[in-house]
């Protein structure tokens, strides 16, 4: 029943910006880390950025200096600010939450994906 809900994708010109948001639709017992993945046509899904509950971050080399990930632990919400967008950033972006259920069982939640298209 609980799902991750993503928003903020769309069409933008090269050099433009977008801000993605992701939050669960219901209660999740404990989230250790959240992140964003993307999958471009004909390519494998790759990690874009991740953030832990302690606010440590990790970025793909291709987006360092352009993208910023942040989270609001109280709302279990993660954001991805994307600046200086390039056509190579075009992909479906997926939100991920690495969580632990009440009985101590690790579980990954995923969003349905949101399309980001960078084109003139």
Coordinates of N, CA and C in Angstrom, one line a residue:
X1 N 0.8 -1.2 0.0 CA 0.0 0.0 0.0 C 0.9 1.3 0.0
X2 N 2.0 1.2 0.7 CA 2.8 2.4 0.8 C 3.6 2.5 -0.5
X3 N 3.7 3.7 -1.1 CA 4.4 3.9 -2.3 C 5.2 5.2 -2.2
X4 N 6.3 5.3 -3.0 CA 7.0 6.5 -3.1 C 6.4 7.3 -4.3
X5 N 6.2 8.6 -4.0 CA 5.5 9.4 -5.0 C 6.5 10.5 -5.4
X6 N 6.8 10.5 -6.7 CA 7.8 11.5 -7.3 C 7.0 12.6 -8.0
X7 N 7.7 13.8 -8.1 CA 7.1 14.9 -8.8 C 8.3 15.8 -9.3
X8 N 8.0 16.7 -10.2 CA 9.0 17.7 -10.6 C 9.6 17.5 -12.0
X9 N 9.4 16.3 -12.6 CA 10.0 16.1 -13.9 C 9.3 16.9 -15.0
X10 N 9.9 16.9 -16.2 CA 9.4 17.7 -17.3 C 10.4 17.9 -18.3
X11 N 10.0 18.8 -19.2 CA 10.9 19.2 -20.4 C 11.6 20.5 -20.0
X12 N 12.9 20.6 -20.3 CA 13.6 21.8 -20.0 C 14.7 21.9 -21.0
X13 N 15.1 23.2 -21.3 CA 16.2 23.4 -22.3 C 17.5 23.2 -21.6
X14 N 18.5 22.9 -22.4 CA 19.9 22.8 -21.9 C 20.3 24.0 -21.1
X15 N 20.9 23.8 -20.0 CA 21.3 24.9 -19.1 C 20.2 25.2 -18.0
X16 N 19.0 24.7 -18.2 CA 17.9 25.0 -17.3 C 18.0 24.1 -16.0
X17 N 17.0 24.3 -15.2 CA 17.0 23.6 -13.9 C 15.6 23.0 -13.6
X18 N 15.7 21.9 -12.8 CA 14.5 21.2 -12.3 C 14.7 20.8 -10.9
X19 N 13.6 20.7 -10.2 CA 13.7 20.2 -8.8 C 12.8 19.0 -8.6
X20 N 13.3 17.8 -8.3 CA 12.5 16.6 -8.1 C 12.2 16.4 -6.6
X21 N 11.1 15.9 -6.3 CA 10.7 15.6 -5.0 C 10.1 14.2 -4.9
X22 N 10.3 13.6 -3.7 CA 9.9 12.2 -3.5 C 9.5 12.1 -2.0
X23 N 8.3 11.5 -1.8 CA 7.9 11.2 -0.4 C 7.0 10.0 -0.4
X24 N 7.0 9.2 0.7 CA 6.1 8.1 0.8 C 4.7 8.5 0.9
X25 N 3.8 7.7 0.4 CA 2.4 7.9 0.5 C 1.8 7.5 1.9
X26 N 2.6 6.8 2.7 CA 2.2 6.3 4.0 C 3.4 6.2 4.9
X27 N 3.1 5.5 6.0 CA 4.2 5.3 7.0 C 5.2 4.3 6.6
X28 N 6.5 4.6 6.8 CA 7.6 3.7 6.7 C 8.3 3.7 8.0
X29 N 8.6 2.5 8.5 CA 9.1 2.3 9.9 C 10.4 3.1 10.1
X30 N 11.3 2.9 9.3 CA 12.6 3.5 9.4 C 13.3 3.6 8.1
X31 N 13.8 4.7 7.7 CA 14.5 4.9 6.5 C 16.0 5.3 6.8
X32 N 16.9 4.5 6.3 CA 18.3 4.7 6.5 C 18.9 5.7 5.5
X33 N 18.5 5.5 4.2 CA 19.0 6.4 3.2 C 18.0 6.5 2.1
X34 N 18.1 7.6 1.3 CA 17.3 7.8 0.2 C 18.2 8.2 -1.0
X35 N 17.7 8.0 -2.2 CA 18.5 8.4 -3.3 C 17.7 8.5 -4.6
X36 N 18.4 8.9 -5.6 CA 17.8 9.0 -7.0 C 18.6 8.2 -7.9
X37 N 17.9 7.4 -8.7 CA 18.5 6.7 -9.8 C 17.9 7.2 -11.1
X38 N 18.6 6.9 -12.2 CA 18.0 7.2 -13.5 C 18.4 6.2 -14.5
X39 N 17.5 6.1 -15.6 CA 17.7 5.2 -16.6 C 17.4 5.8 -18.0
X40 N 18.4 6.0 -18.8 CA 18.3 6.6 -20.1 C 18.0 5.5 -21.1
X41 N 17.4 5.8 -22.2 CA 17.1 4.8 -23.3 C 18.3 4.1 -23.7
X42 N 18.2 2.7 -23.7 CA 19.3 1.9 -24.1 C 20.4 1.8 -23.1
X43 N 20.3 2.3 -21.9 CA 21.3 2.2 -20.9 C 20.8 1.6 -19.6
X44 N 21.7 1.1 -18.7 CA 21.3 0.5 -17.5 C 21.0 1.6 -16.4
X45 N 20.2 1.2 -15.5 CA 19.9 2.2 -14.4 C 21.1 2.5 -13.6
X46 N 21.3 3.7 -13.2 CA 22.5 4.1 -12.5 C 22.2 5.0 -11.3
X47 N 23.0 5.0 -10.3 CA 22.8 5.9 -9.2 C 23.2 7.3 -9.5
X48 N 22.3 8.2 -9.3 CA 22.6 9.7 -9.5 C 23.1 10.3 -8.2
X49 N 22.4 10.1 -7.1 CA 22.8 10.8 -5.9 C 22.1 10.0 -4.8
X50 N 22.7 10.0 -3.6 CA 22.2 9.4 -2.4 C 22.5 10.2 -1.2
X51 N 21.6 10.0 -0.2 CA 21.9 10.8 1.1 C 21.4 9.9 2.2
X52 N 22.2 9.8 3.3 CA 21.9 9.0 4.5 C 21.1 9.9 5.5
X53 N 20.6 9.2 6.5 CA 19.9 9.9 7.6 C 20.8 10.9 8.3
X54 N 22.1 10.7 8.2 CA 23.1 11.6 8.8 C 23.6 12.7 7.8
X55 N 22.9 12.8 6.7 CA 23.1 13.8 5.7 C 24.5 13.7 4.9
X56 N 25.1 12.5 5.0 CA 26.2 12.2 4.1 C 25.7 12.0 2.7
X57 N 26.4 12.5 1.7 CA 25.9 12.5 0.3 C 26.9 11.8 -0.6
X58 N 26.4 11.3 -1.7 CA 27.2 10.6 -2.7 C 26.6 11.0 -4.1
X59 N 27.5 11.3 -5.0 CA 27.0 11.7 -6.3 C 27.8 11.0 -7.4
X60 N 27.1 10.7 -8.5 CA 27.7 10.2 -9.7 C 28.7 11.3 -10.2
X61 N 29.8 10.9 -10.8 CA 30.8 11.9 -11.3 C 30.1 12.8 -12.3
X62 N 29.2 12.3 -13.1 CA 28.6 13.1 -14.2 C 27.8 14.2 -13.8
X63 N 27.3 14.2 -12.5 CA 26.5 15.2 -12.0 C 27.1 16.1 -10.9
X64 N 28.3 15.8 -10.4 CA 28.9 16.5 -9.4 C 29.0 18.0 -9.8
X65 N 28.7 18.9 -8.9 CA 28.8 20.3 -9.1 C 27.5 20.9 -9.8
X66 N 26.6 20.0 -10.3 CA 25.4 20.5 -10.9 C 24.2 20.1 -10.2
X67 N 24.2 18.9 -9.5 CA 23.0 18.4 -8.8 C 23.3 18.4 -7.3
X68 N 22.2 18.6 -6.6 CA 22.3 18.6 -5.1 C 21.1 17.8 -4.5
X69 N 21.4 16.9 -3.7 CA 20.4 16.1 -3.1 C 20.3 16.5 -1.6
X70 N 19.0 16.5 -1.1 CA 18.8 16.9 0.2 C 17.5 16.1 0.7
X71 N 17.3 16.1 2.0 CA 16.2 15.4 2.6 C 15.7 16.1 3.8
X72 N 14.4 15.8 4.1 CA 13.7 16.2 5.3 C 13.3 15.0 6.0
X73 N 14.1 14.6 7.0 CA 13.9 13.4 7.7 C 12.5 13.3 8.4
X74 N 12.0 14.4 8.9 CA 10.7 14.5 9.5 C 9.6 14.1 8.6
X75 N 9.7 14.4 7.3 CA 8.7 14.1 6.3 C 9.1 13.0 5.4
X76 N 10.3 12.4 5.7 CA 10.8 11.3 4.8 C 10.8 11.7 3.3
X77 N 11.1 13.0 3.1 CA 11.1 13.5 1.8 C 12.5 13.8 1.3
X78 N 12.8 13.4 0.0 CA 14.1 13.6 -0.6 C 13.9 14.5 -1.8
X79 N 14.9 15.4 -2.1 CA 14.8 16.3 -3.2 C 16.1 16.2 -4.0
X80 N 15.9 16.5 -5.3 CA 17.1 16.6 -6.2 C 17.0 17.8 -7.0
X81 N 17.9 18.8 -6.6 CA 18.0 20.0 -7.4 C 18.9 19.8 -8.5
X82 N 18.5 20.0 -9.7 CA 19.3 19.8 -10.9 C 19.5 21.1 -11.7
X83 N 20.7 21.5 -11.7 CA 21.0 22.8 -12.4 C 22.0 22.5 -13.6
X84 N 22.1 23.4 -14.5 CA 22.9 23.3 -15.7 C 22.7 22.0 -16.4
X85 N 21.4 21.7 -16.6 CA 21.0 20.4 -17.2 C 21.6 20.3 -18.6
X86 N 21.9 19.1 -19.0 CA 22.5 18.7 -20.3 C 21.6 17.7 -21.0
X87 N 21.6 17.6 -22.3 CA 20.8 16.6 -23.0 C 21.2 15.2 -22.5
X88 N 22.4 14.9 -22.0 CA 22.8 13.7 -21.5 C 22.1 13.3 -20.2
X89 N 21.5 14.3 -19.5 CA 20.7 14.0 -18.3 C 19.3 13.5 -18.6
X90 N 18.9 13.5 -19.8 CA 17.6 12.9 -20.2 C 17.5 11.5 -19.8
X91 N 16.4 11.2 -19.0 CA 16.2 9.8 -18.5 C 15.0 9.8 -17.6
X92 N 14.6 8.6 -17.3 CA 13.5 8.4 -16.3 C 14.2 8.4 -14.9
X93 N 13.8 9.2 -14.0 CA 14.4 9.3 -12.7 C 13.6 8.6 -11.7
X94 N 14.2 7.7 -10.9 CA 13.5 6.9 -9.9 C 14.0 7.2 -8.5
X95 N 13.0 7.4 -7.6 CA 13.3 7.6 -6.2 C 13.5 6.3 -5.5
X96 N 14.4 6.2 -4.5 CA 14.6 5.0 -3.8 C 14.7 5.3 -2.3
X97 N 14.2 4.5 -1.5 CA 14.3 4.6 0.0 C 14.8 3.2 0.5
X98 N 15.9 3.2 1.2 CA 16.5 2.0 1.8 C 16.0 2.0 3.2
X99 N 15.1 1.1 3.5 CA 14.4 1.1 4.8 C 14.5 -0.2 5.6
X100 N 14.0 -0.2 6.8 CA 13.9 -1.3 7.7 C 12.5 -1.4 8.2
X101 N 11.9 -2.6 8.0 CA 10.5 -2.7 8.5 C 10.5 -3.0 10.0
X102 N 9.3 -3.1 10.6 CA 9.2 -3.1 12.0 C 9.9 -4.4 12.6
X103 N 9.9 -5.5 11.9 CA 10.5 -6.7 12.4 C 12.0 -6.8 12.1
X104 N 12.6 -5.7 11.7 CA 14.0 -5.6 11.4 C 14.4 -6.1 10.0
X105 N 13.5 -6.2 9.1 CA 13.7 -6.7 7.8 C 14.0 -5.5 6.8
X106 N 15.2 -5.5 6.2 CA 15.5 -4.5 5.3 C 14.7 -4.6 4.0
X107 N 14.3 -3.4 3.5 CA 13.4 -3.4 2.3 C 13.7 -2.1 1.5
X108 N 13.7 -2.2 0.2 CA 13.9 -1.1 -0.7 C 12.5 -0.7 -1.3
X109 N 12.2 0.6 -1.1 CA 11.0 1.1 -1.7 C 11.4 1.9 -3.0
X110 N 10.6 1.9 -4.0 CA 10.9 2.6 -5.3 C 9.7 3.4 -5.7
X111 N 10.0 4.5 -6.3 CA 9.0 5.3 -7.0 C 8.7 4.8 -8.4
X112 N 7.6 5.3 -9.0 CA 7.2 4.8 -10.3 C 8.1 5.4 -11.5
X113 N 8.9 6.4 -11.2 CA 9.7 7.1 -12.1 C 9.1 8.4 -12.7
X114 N 9.9 9.4 -12.9 CA 9.4 10.6 -13.5 C 10.4 11.0 -14.6
X115 N 9.8 11.4 -15.8 CA 10.6 11.7 -17.0 C 11.2 13.1 -16.9
X116 N 12.5 13.1 -17.2 CA 13.2 14.4 -17.3 C 13.8 14.4 -18.7
X117 N 13.4 15.4 -19.5 CA 13.9 15.6 -20.9 C 14.5 16.9 -21.0
X118 N 15.8 16.9 -21.5 CA 16.6 18.1 -21.7 C 16.8 18.2 -23.2
X119 N 16.2 19.2 -23.8 CA 16.3 19.4 -25.3 C 15.9 20.8 -25.7
X120 N 16.6 21.2 -26.7 CA 16.3 22.5 -27.3 C 15.1 22.5 -28.1

